[in-house]
Amino acid sequence: QVQFVESGGGLVQPGGSLRLSCAVSGMFFIGMGWYRQAPGKQRELVALISSGGSTTYADSVKDRFTISRDYPKNTVTLQMNRLKAEDTAIYYCNRGPTPWEYWGQGTQVTVSS
């Protein structure tokens, strides 16, 4: 069974940066995505990386977020720069663009002054 363990969230001021990491156990040679869910909103896909390394971003995070993967370590990373209050959410990783039903606990990102 595939498992996801997200880490790296926290409280940051607007304009700041955070680096999220997702450790994946199980199948890894697949497309992977970072998703987020803000209070009262549906979960959305914000960044996607294919098995070959091609990346796609939601318009709301384009040019601010960077997704990458490390095959030897089975990890997927999301570098988030120039954070905004609207980036506040719980962030999750999962298969992308179609996630599995199982989700990890996620990591909370709060952008506030």
Short mmCIF file of N, CA and C in Angstrom, two decimals:
data_model
loop_
_atom_site.label_atom_id
_atom_site.label_comp_id
_atom_site.label_asym_id
_atom_site.label_seq_id
_atom_site.Cartn_x
_atom_site.Cartn_y
_atom_site.Cartn_z
N GLN A 1 0.85 -1.19 0.00
CA GLN A 1 0.00 0.00 0.00
C GLN A 1 0.88 1.24 0.00
N VAL A 2 0.53 2.20 -0.85
CA VAL A 2 1.28 3.44 -0.92
C VAL A 2 0.94 4.32 0.29
N GLN A 3 1.96 4.94 0.84
CA GLN A 3 1.76 5.86 1.96
C GLN A 3 2.46 7.17 1.67
N PHE A 4 1.86 8.27 2.15
CA PHE A 4 2.42 9.60 1.96
C PHE A 4 2.61 10.25 3.33
N VAL A 5 3.78 10.82 3.56
CA VAL A 5 4.04 11.54 4.79
C VAL A 5 4.55 12.93 4.42
N GLU A 6 3.69 13.93 4.66
CA GLU A 6 4.03 15.31 4.32
C GLU A 6 4.64 16.03 5.51
N SER A 7 5.55 16.95 5.25
CA SER A 7 6.18 17.72 6.31
C SER A 7 6.67 19.05 5.76
N GLY A 8 7.02 19.95 6.68
CA GLY A 8 7.63 21.21 6.27
C GLY A 8 6.74 22.43 6.39
N GLY A 9 5.47 22.24 6.76
CA GLY A 9 4.58 23.38 6.87
C GLY A 9 4.90 24.22 8.09
N GLY A 10 4.17 25.33 8.22
CA GLY A 10 4.36 26.20 9.36
C GLY A 10 3.71 27.54 9.15
N LEU A 11 4.06 28.47 10.03
CA LEU A 11 3.54 29.84 9.95
C LEU A 11 4.61 30.72 9.31
N VAL A 12 4.22 31.48 8.31
CA VAL A 12 5.18 32.34 7.62
C VAL A 12 4.49 33.65 7.27
N GLN A 13 5.25 34.71 7.22
CA GLN A 13 4.69 36.01 6.87
C GLN A 13 4.50 36.12 5.35
N PRO A 14 3.57 36.95 4.92
CA PRO A 14 3.40 37.18 3.47
C PRO A 14 4.73 37.57 2.83
N GLY A 15 4.99 36.99 1.68
CA GLY A 15 6.26 37.23 0.99
C GLY A 15 7.35 36.24 1.35
N GLY A 16 7.11 35.43 2.37
CA GLY A 16 8.10 34.47 2.80
C GLY A 16 8.09 33.19 1.98
N SER A 17 8.91 32.23 2.42
CA SER A 17 9.07 30.97 1.71
C SER A 17 8.96 29.78 2.66
N LEU A 18 8.54 28.67 2.09
CA LEU A 18 8.53 27.38 2.80
C LEU A 18 8.87 26.30 1.80
N ARG A 19 9.41 25.20 2.34
CA ARG A 19 9.74 24.05 1.50
C ARG A 19 9.05 22.83 2.09
N LEU A 20 8.12 22.28 1.34
CA LEU A 20 7.38 21.10 1.78
C LEU A 20 8.03 19.85 1.20
N SER A 21 7.95 18.77 1.97
CA SER A 21 8.50 17.51 1.51
C SER A 21 7.47 16.40 1.71
N CYS A 22 7.46 15.45 0.80
CA CYS A 22 6.56 14.31 0.90
C CYS A 22 7.38 13.04 0.70
N ALA A 23 7.37 12.19 1.71
CA ALA A 23 8.02 10.89 1.61
C ALA A 23 6.99 9.87 1.15
N VAL A 24 7.32 9.15 0.11
CA VAL A 24 6.40 8.19 -0.49
C VAL A 24 6.94 6.79 -0.32
N SER A 25 6.12 5.92 0.24
CA SER A 25 6.49 4.51 0.31
C SER A 25 5.57 3.75 -0.63
N GLY A 26 6.14 2.82 -1.35
CA GLY A 26 5.36 2.08 -2.33
C GLY A 26 5.66 2.56 -3.73
N MET A 27 4.69 2.46 -4.60
CA MET A 27 4.86 2.82 -6.01
C MET A 27 5.24 4.30 -6.15
N PHE A 28 6.29 4.58 -6.90
CA PHE A 28 6.74 5.97 -7.03
C PHE A 28 6.94 6.41 -8.46
N PHE A 29 7.08 5.46 -9.41
CA PHE A 29 7.32 5.86 -10.79
C PHE A 29 5.99 6.19 -11.45
N ILE A 30 5.38 7.25 -10.96
CA ILE A 30 4.07 7.70 -11.42
C ILE A 30 4.06 9.22 -11.36
N GLY A 31 3.07 9.82 -11.97
CA GLY A 31 2.90 11.26 -11.78
C GLY A 31 2.54 11.54 -10.34
N MET A 32 3.10 12.62 -9.81
CA MET A 32 2.83 13.00 -8.42
C MET A 32 2.38 14.46 -8.38
N GLY A 33 1.52 14.74 -7.42
CA GLY A 33 1.02 16.10 -7.31
C GLY A 33 1.00 16.60 -5.88
N TRP A 34 1.06 17.90 -5.75
CA TRP A 34 0.78 18.57 -4.48
C TRP A 34 -0.60 19.19 -4.58
N TYR A 35 -1.39 18.92 -3.57
CA TYR A 35 -2.75 19.42 -3.50
C TYR A 35 -2.87 20.29 -2.23
N ARG A 36 -3.90 21.11 -2.20
CA ARG A 36 -4.16 21.87 -0.98
C ARG A 36 -5.66 22.02 -0.77
N GLN A 37 -6.00 22.16 0.49
CA GLN A 37 -7.41 22.39 0.84
C GLN A 37 -7.48 23.49 1.87
N ALA A 38 -8.09 24.58 1.48
CA ALA A 38 -8.29 25.71 2.39
C ALA A 38 -9.61 25.53 3.12
N PRO A 39 -9.78 26.16 4.27
CA PRO A 39 -11.03 26.02 5.02
C PRO A 39 -12.24 26.39 4.18
N GLY A 40 -13.22 25.50 4.16
CA GLY A 40 -14.44 25.77 3.43
C GLY A 40 -14.35 25.61 1.93
N LYS A 41 -13.22 25.13 1.43
CA LYS A 41 -13.04 24.98 -0.01
C LYS A 41 -12.70 23.53 -0.36
N GLN A 42 -12.89 23.21 -1.63
CA GLN A 42 -12.54 21.87 -2.10
C GLN A 42 -11.03 21.74 -2.27
N ARG A 43 -10.58 20.53 -2.17
CA ARG A 43 -9.17 20.25 -2.40
C ARG A 43 -8.84 20.52 -3.86
N GLU A 44 -7.69 21.15 -4.11
CA GLU A 44 -7.30 21.47 -5.47
C GLU A 44 -5.86 21.04 -5.73
N LEU A 45 -5.59 20.70 -6.98
CA LEU A 45 -4.25 20.35 -7.40
C LEU A 45 -3.50 21.63 -7.74
N VAL A 46 -2.33 21.85 -7.13
CA VAL A 46 -1.60 23.08 -7.39
C VAL A 46 -0.32 22.85 -8.18
N ALA A 47 0.24 21.65 -8.11
CA ALA A 47 1.47 21.38 -8.84
C ALA A 47 1.54 19.90 -9.17
N LEU A 48 2.03 19.62 -10.36
CA LEU A 48 2.07 18.25 -10.87
C LEU A 48 3.43 18.00 -11.50
N ILE A 49 3.98 16.81 -11.24
CA ILE A 49 5.22 16.41 -11.88
C ILE A 49 5.05 15.00 -12.43
N SER A 50 5.37 14.82 -13.69
CA SER A 50 5.22 13.52 -14.33
C SER A 50 6.35 12.59 -13.91
N SER A 51 6.22 11.33 -14.29
CA SER A 51 7.28 10.38 -13.99
C SER A 51 8.59 10.78 -14.67
N GLY A 52 8.48 11.50 -15.77
CA GLY A 52 9.67 11.94 -16.49
C GLY A 52 10.19 13.30 -16.09
N GLY A 53 9.47 13.97 -15.18
CA GLY A 53 9.95 15.24 -14.66
C GLY A 53 9.29 16.48 -15.23
N SER A 54 8.35 16.33 -16.14
CA SER A 54 7.62 17.49 -16.65
C SER A 54 6.72 18.05 -15.56
N THR A 55 6.60 19.38 -15.50
CA THR A 55 5.83 20.00 -14.43
C THR A 55 4.70 20.86 -14.98
N THR A 56 3.64 20.96 -14.19
CA THR A 56 2.48 21.80 -14.50
C THR A 56 2.02 22.45 -13.21
N TYR A 57 1.57 23.70 -13.31
CA TYR A 57 1.15 24.44 -12.13
C TYR A 57 -0.21 25.10 -12.33
N ALA A 58 -0.94 25.21 -11.24
CA ALA A 58 -2.16 26.01 -11.27
C ALA A 58 -1.77 27.46 -11.48
N ASP A 59 -2.64 28.21 -12.13
CA ASP A 59 -2.34 29.61 -12.41
C ASP A 59 -2.06 30.40 -11.13
N SER A 60 -2.72 30.02 -10.06
CA SER A 60 -2.60 30.77 -8.80
C SER A 60 -1.20 30.65 -8.18
N VAL A 61 -0.43 29.64 -8.56
CA VAL A 61 0.88 29.44 -7.95
C VAL A 61 2.02 29.50 -8.97
N LYS A 62 1.68 29.64 -10.23
CA LYS A 62 2.69 29.66 -11.28
C LYS A 62 3.70 30.77 -11.02
N ASP A 63 4.96 30.46 -11.24
CA ASP A 63 6.08 31.38 -11.05
C ASP A 63 6.41 31.65 -9.59
N ARG A 64 5.69 31.02 -8.67
CA ARG A 64 6.00 31.13 -7.24
C ARG A 64 6.37 29.80 -6.62
N PHE A 65 5.74 28.72 -7.10
CA PHE A 65 5.96 27.39 -6.54
C PHE A 65 6.77 26.55 -7.54
N THR A 66 7.58 25.65 -6.99
CA THR A 66 8.34 24.72 -7.82
C THR A 66 8.25 23.32 -7.24
N ILE A 67 7.81 22.38 -8.06
CA ILE A 67 7.73 20.99 -7.64
C ILE A 67 8.92 20.23 -8.21
N SER A 68 9.44 19.30 -7.41
CA SER A 68 10.56 18.48 -7.87
C SER A 68 10.44 17.10 -7.21
N ARG A 69 11.21 16.16 -7.73
CA ARG A 69 11.16 14.81 -7.15
C ARG A 69 12.57 14.23 -7.12
N ASP A 70 12.78 13.35 -6.17
CA ASP A 70 14.06 12.67 -6.00
C ASP A 70 13.78 11.18 -5.99
N TYR A 71 14.14 10.50 -7.06
CA TYR A 71 13.82 9.08 -7.16
C TYR A 71 14.57 8.23 -6.14
N PRO A 72 15.87 8.42 -5.96
CA PRO A 72 16.55 7.57 -4.96
C PRO A 72 15.95 7.71 -3.57
N LYS A 73 15.47 8.91 -3.23
CA LYS A 73 14.93 9.12 -1.89
C LYS A 73 13.42 8.93 -1.83
N ASN A 74 12.77 8.73 -2.98
CA ASN A 74 11.30 8.59 -3.02
C ASN A 74 10.61 9.78 -2.36
N THR A 75 11.05 10.98 -2.72
CA THR A 75 10.43 12.17 -2.14
C THR A 75 9.99 13.13 -3.23
N VAL A 76 8.99 13.91 -2.91
CA VAL A 76 8.50 14.98 -3.77
C VAL A 76 8.52 16.26 -2.95
N THR A 77 9.07 17.31 -3.50
CA THR A 77 9.25 18.56 -2.78
C THR A 77 8.48 19.68 -3.45
N LEU A 78 7.97 20.60 -2.64
CA LEU A 78 7.31 21.79 -3.17
C LEU A 78 7.98 23.01 -2.54
N GLN A 79 8.70 23.74 -3.34
CA GLN A 79 9.31 24.99 -2.90
C GLN A 79 8.32 26.11 -3.15
N MET A 80 7.94 26.82 -2.09
CA MET A 80 6.93 27.87 -2.20
C MET A 80 7.57 29.21 -1.85
N ASN A 81 7.56 30.12 -2.79
CA ASN A 81 8.12 31.46 -2.59
C ASN A 81 7.04 32.51 -2.73
N ARG A 82 7.34 33.68 -2.22
CA ARG A 82 6.41 34.84 -2.30
C ARG A 82 5.01 34.42 -1.88
N LEU A 83 4.95 33.81 -0.73
CA LEU A 83 3.68 33.29 -0.23
C LEU A 83 2.69 34.41 0.06
N LYS A 84 1.41 34.07 -0.16
CA LYS A 84 0.32 35.01 0.05
C LYS A 84 -0.65 34.43 1.08
N ALA A 85 -1.47 35.28 1.63
CA ALA A 85 -2.45 34.82 2.62
C ALA A 85 -3.36 33.75 2.02
N GLU A 86 -3.67 33.88 0.75
CA GLU A 86 -4.56 32.91 0.10
C GLU A 86 -3.91 31.55 -0.14
N ASP A 87 -2.63 31.43 0.16
CA ASP A 87 -1.97 30.13 0.09
C ASP A 87 -2.18 29.32 1.36
N THR A 88 -2.79 29.92 2.36
CA THR A 88 -3.06 29.22 3.60
C THR A 88 -3.97 28.02 3.36
N ALA A 89 -3.51 26.85 3.77
CA ALA A 89 -4.25 25.61 3.51
C ALA A 89 -3.49 24.44 4.13
N ILE A 90 -4.12 23.29 4.11
CA ILE A 90 -3.42 22.04 4.39
C ILE A 90 -2.94 21.50 3.05
N TYR A 91 -1.67 21.16 2.99
CA TYR A 91 -1.07 20.67 1.76
C TYR A 91 -0.84 19.17 1.83
N TYR A 92 -1.19 18.50 0.75
CA TYR A 92 -1.08 17.06 0.66
C TYR A 92 -0.34 16.67 -0.63
N CYS A 93 0.29 15.52 -0.61
CA CYS A 93 0.80 14.95 -1.86
C CYS A 93 0.02 13.67 -2.14
N ASN A 94 -0.03 13.33 -3.41
CA ASN A 94 -0.74 12.13 -3.84
C ASN A 94 -0.40 11.90 -5.30
N ARG A 95 -0.84 10.83 -5.83
CA ARG A 95 -0.68 10.59 -7.27
C ARG A 95 -1.35 11.75 -8.02
N GLY A 96 -0.76 12.14 -9.13
CA GLY A 96 -1.36 13.19 -9.92
C GLY A 96 -1.36 12.82 -11.39
N PRO A 97 -2.33 13.32 -12.17
CA PRO A 97 -3.36 14.25 -11.74
C PRO A 97 -4.58 13.60 -11.10
N THR A 98 -4.68 12.29 -11.12
CA THR A 98 -5.82 11.60 -10.49
C THR A 98 -5.34 10.96 -9.19
N PRO A 99 -5.75 11.51 -8.06
CA PRO A 99 -5.24 10.98 -6.79
C PRO A 99 -5.88 9.65 -6.42
N TRP A 100 -5.14 8.88 -5.61
CA TRP A 100 -5.73 7.71 -5.01
C TRP A 100 -6.70 8.14 -3.91
N GLU A 101 -7.51 7.20 -3.46
CA GLU A 101 -8.47 7.52 -2.40
C GLU A 101 -7.78 7.77 -1.07
N TYR A 102 -6.62 7.11 -0.86
CA TYR A 102 -5.92 7.28 0.41
C TYR A 102 -5.16 8.60 0.41
N TRP A 103 -5.26 9.35 1.53
CA TRP A 103 -4.53 10.60 1.71
C TRP A 103 -3.73 10.55 2.99
N GLY A 104 -2.59 11.19 2.99
CA GLY A 104 -1.83 11.34 4.21
C GLY A 104 -2.47 12.40 5.10
N GLN A 105 -1.78 12.76 6.19
CA GLN A 105 -2.32 13.74 7.13
C GLN A 105 -2.14 15.17 6.63
N GLY A 106 -1.25 15.36 5.70
CA GLY A 106 -1.01 16.70 5.19
C GLY A 106 -0.15 17.53 6.13
N THR A 107 0.19 18.72 5.67
CA THR A 107 0.96 19.65 6.49
C THR A 107 0.36 21.04 6.36
N GLN A 108 0.15 21.69 7.50
CA GLN A 108 -0.53 22.97 7.53
C GLN A 108 0.42 24.11 7.15
N VAL A 109 -0.02 24.93 6.22
CA VAL A 109 0.70 26.14 5.86
C VAL A 109 -0.19 27.33 6.18
N THR A 110 0.32 28.22 7.00
CA THR A 110 -0.42 29.43 7.36
C THR A 110 0.42 30.65 7.01
N VAL A 111 -0.16 31.51 6.19
CA VAL A 111 0.53 32.73 5.77
C VAL A 111 -0.20 33.90 6.41
N SER A 112 0.47 34.53 7.35
CA SER A 112 -0.17 35.60 8.10
C SER A 112 0.89 36.49 8.72
N SER A 113 0.54 37.77 8.85
CA SER A 113 1.45 38.70 9.51
C SER A 113 1.08 38.83 10.98
#
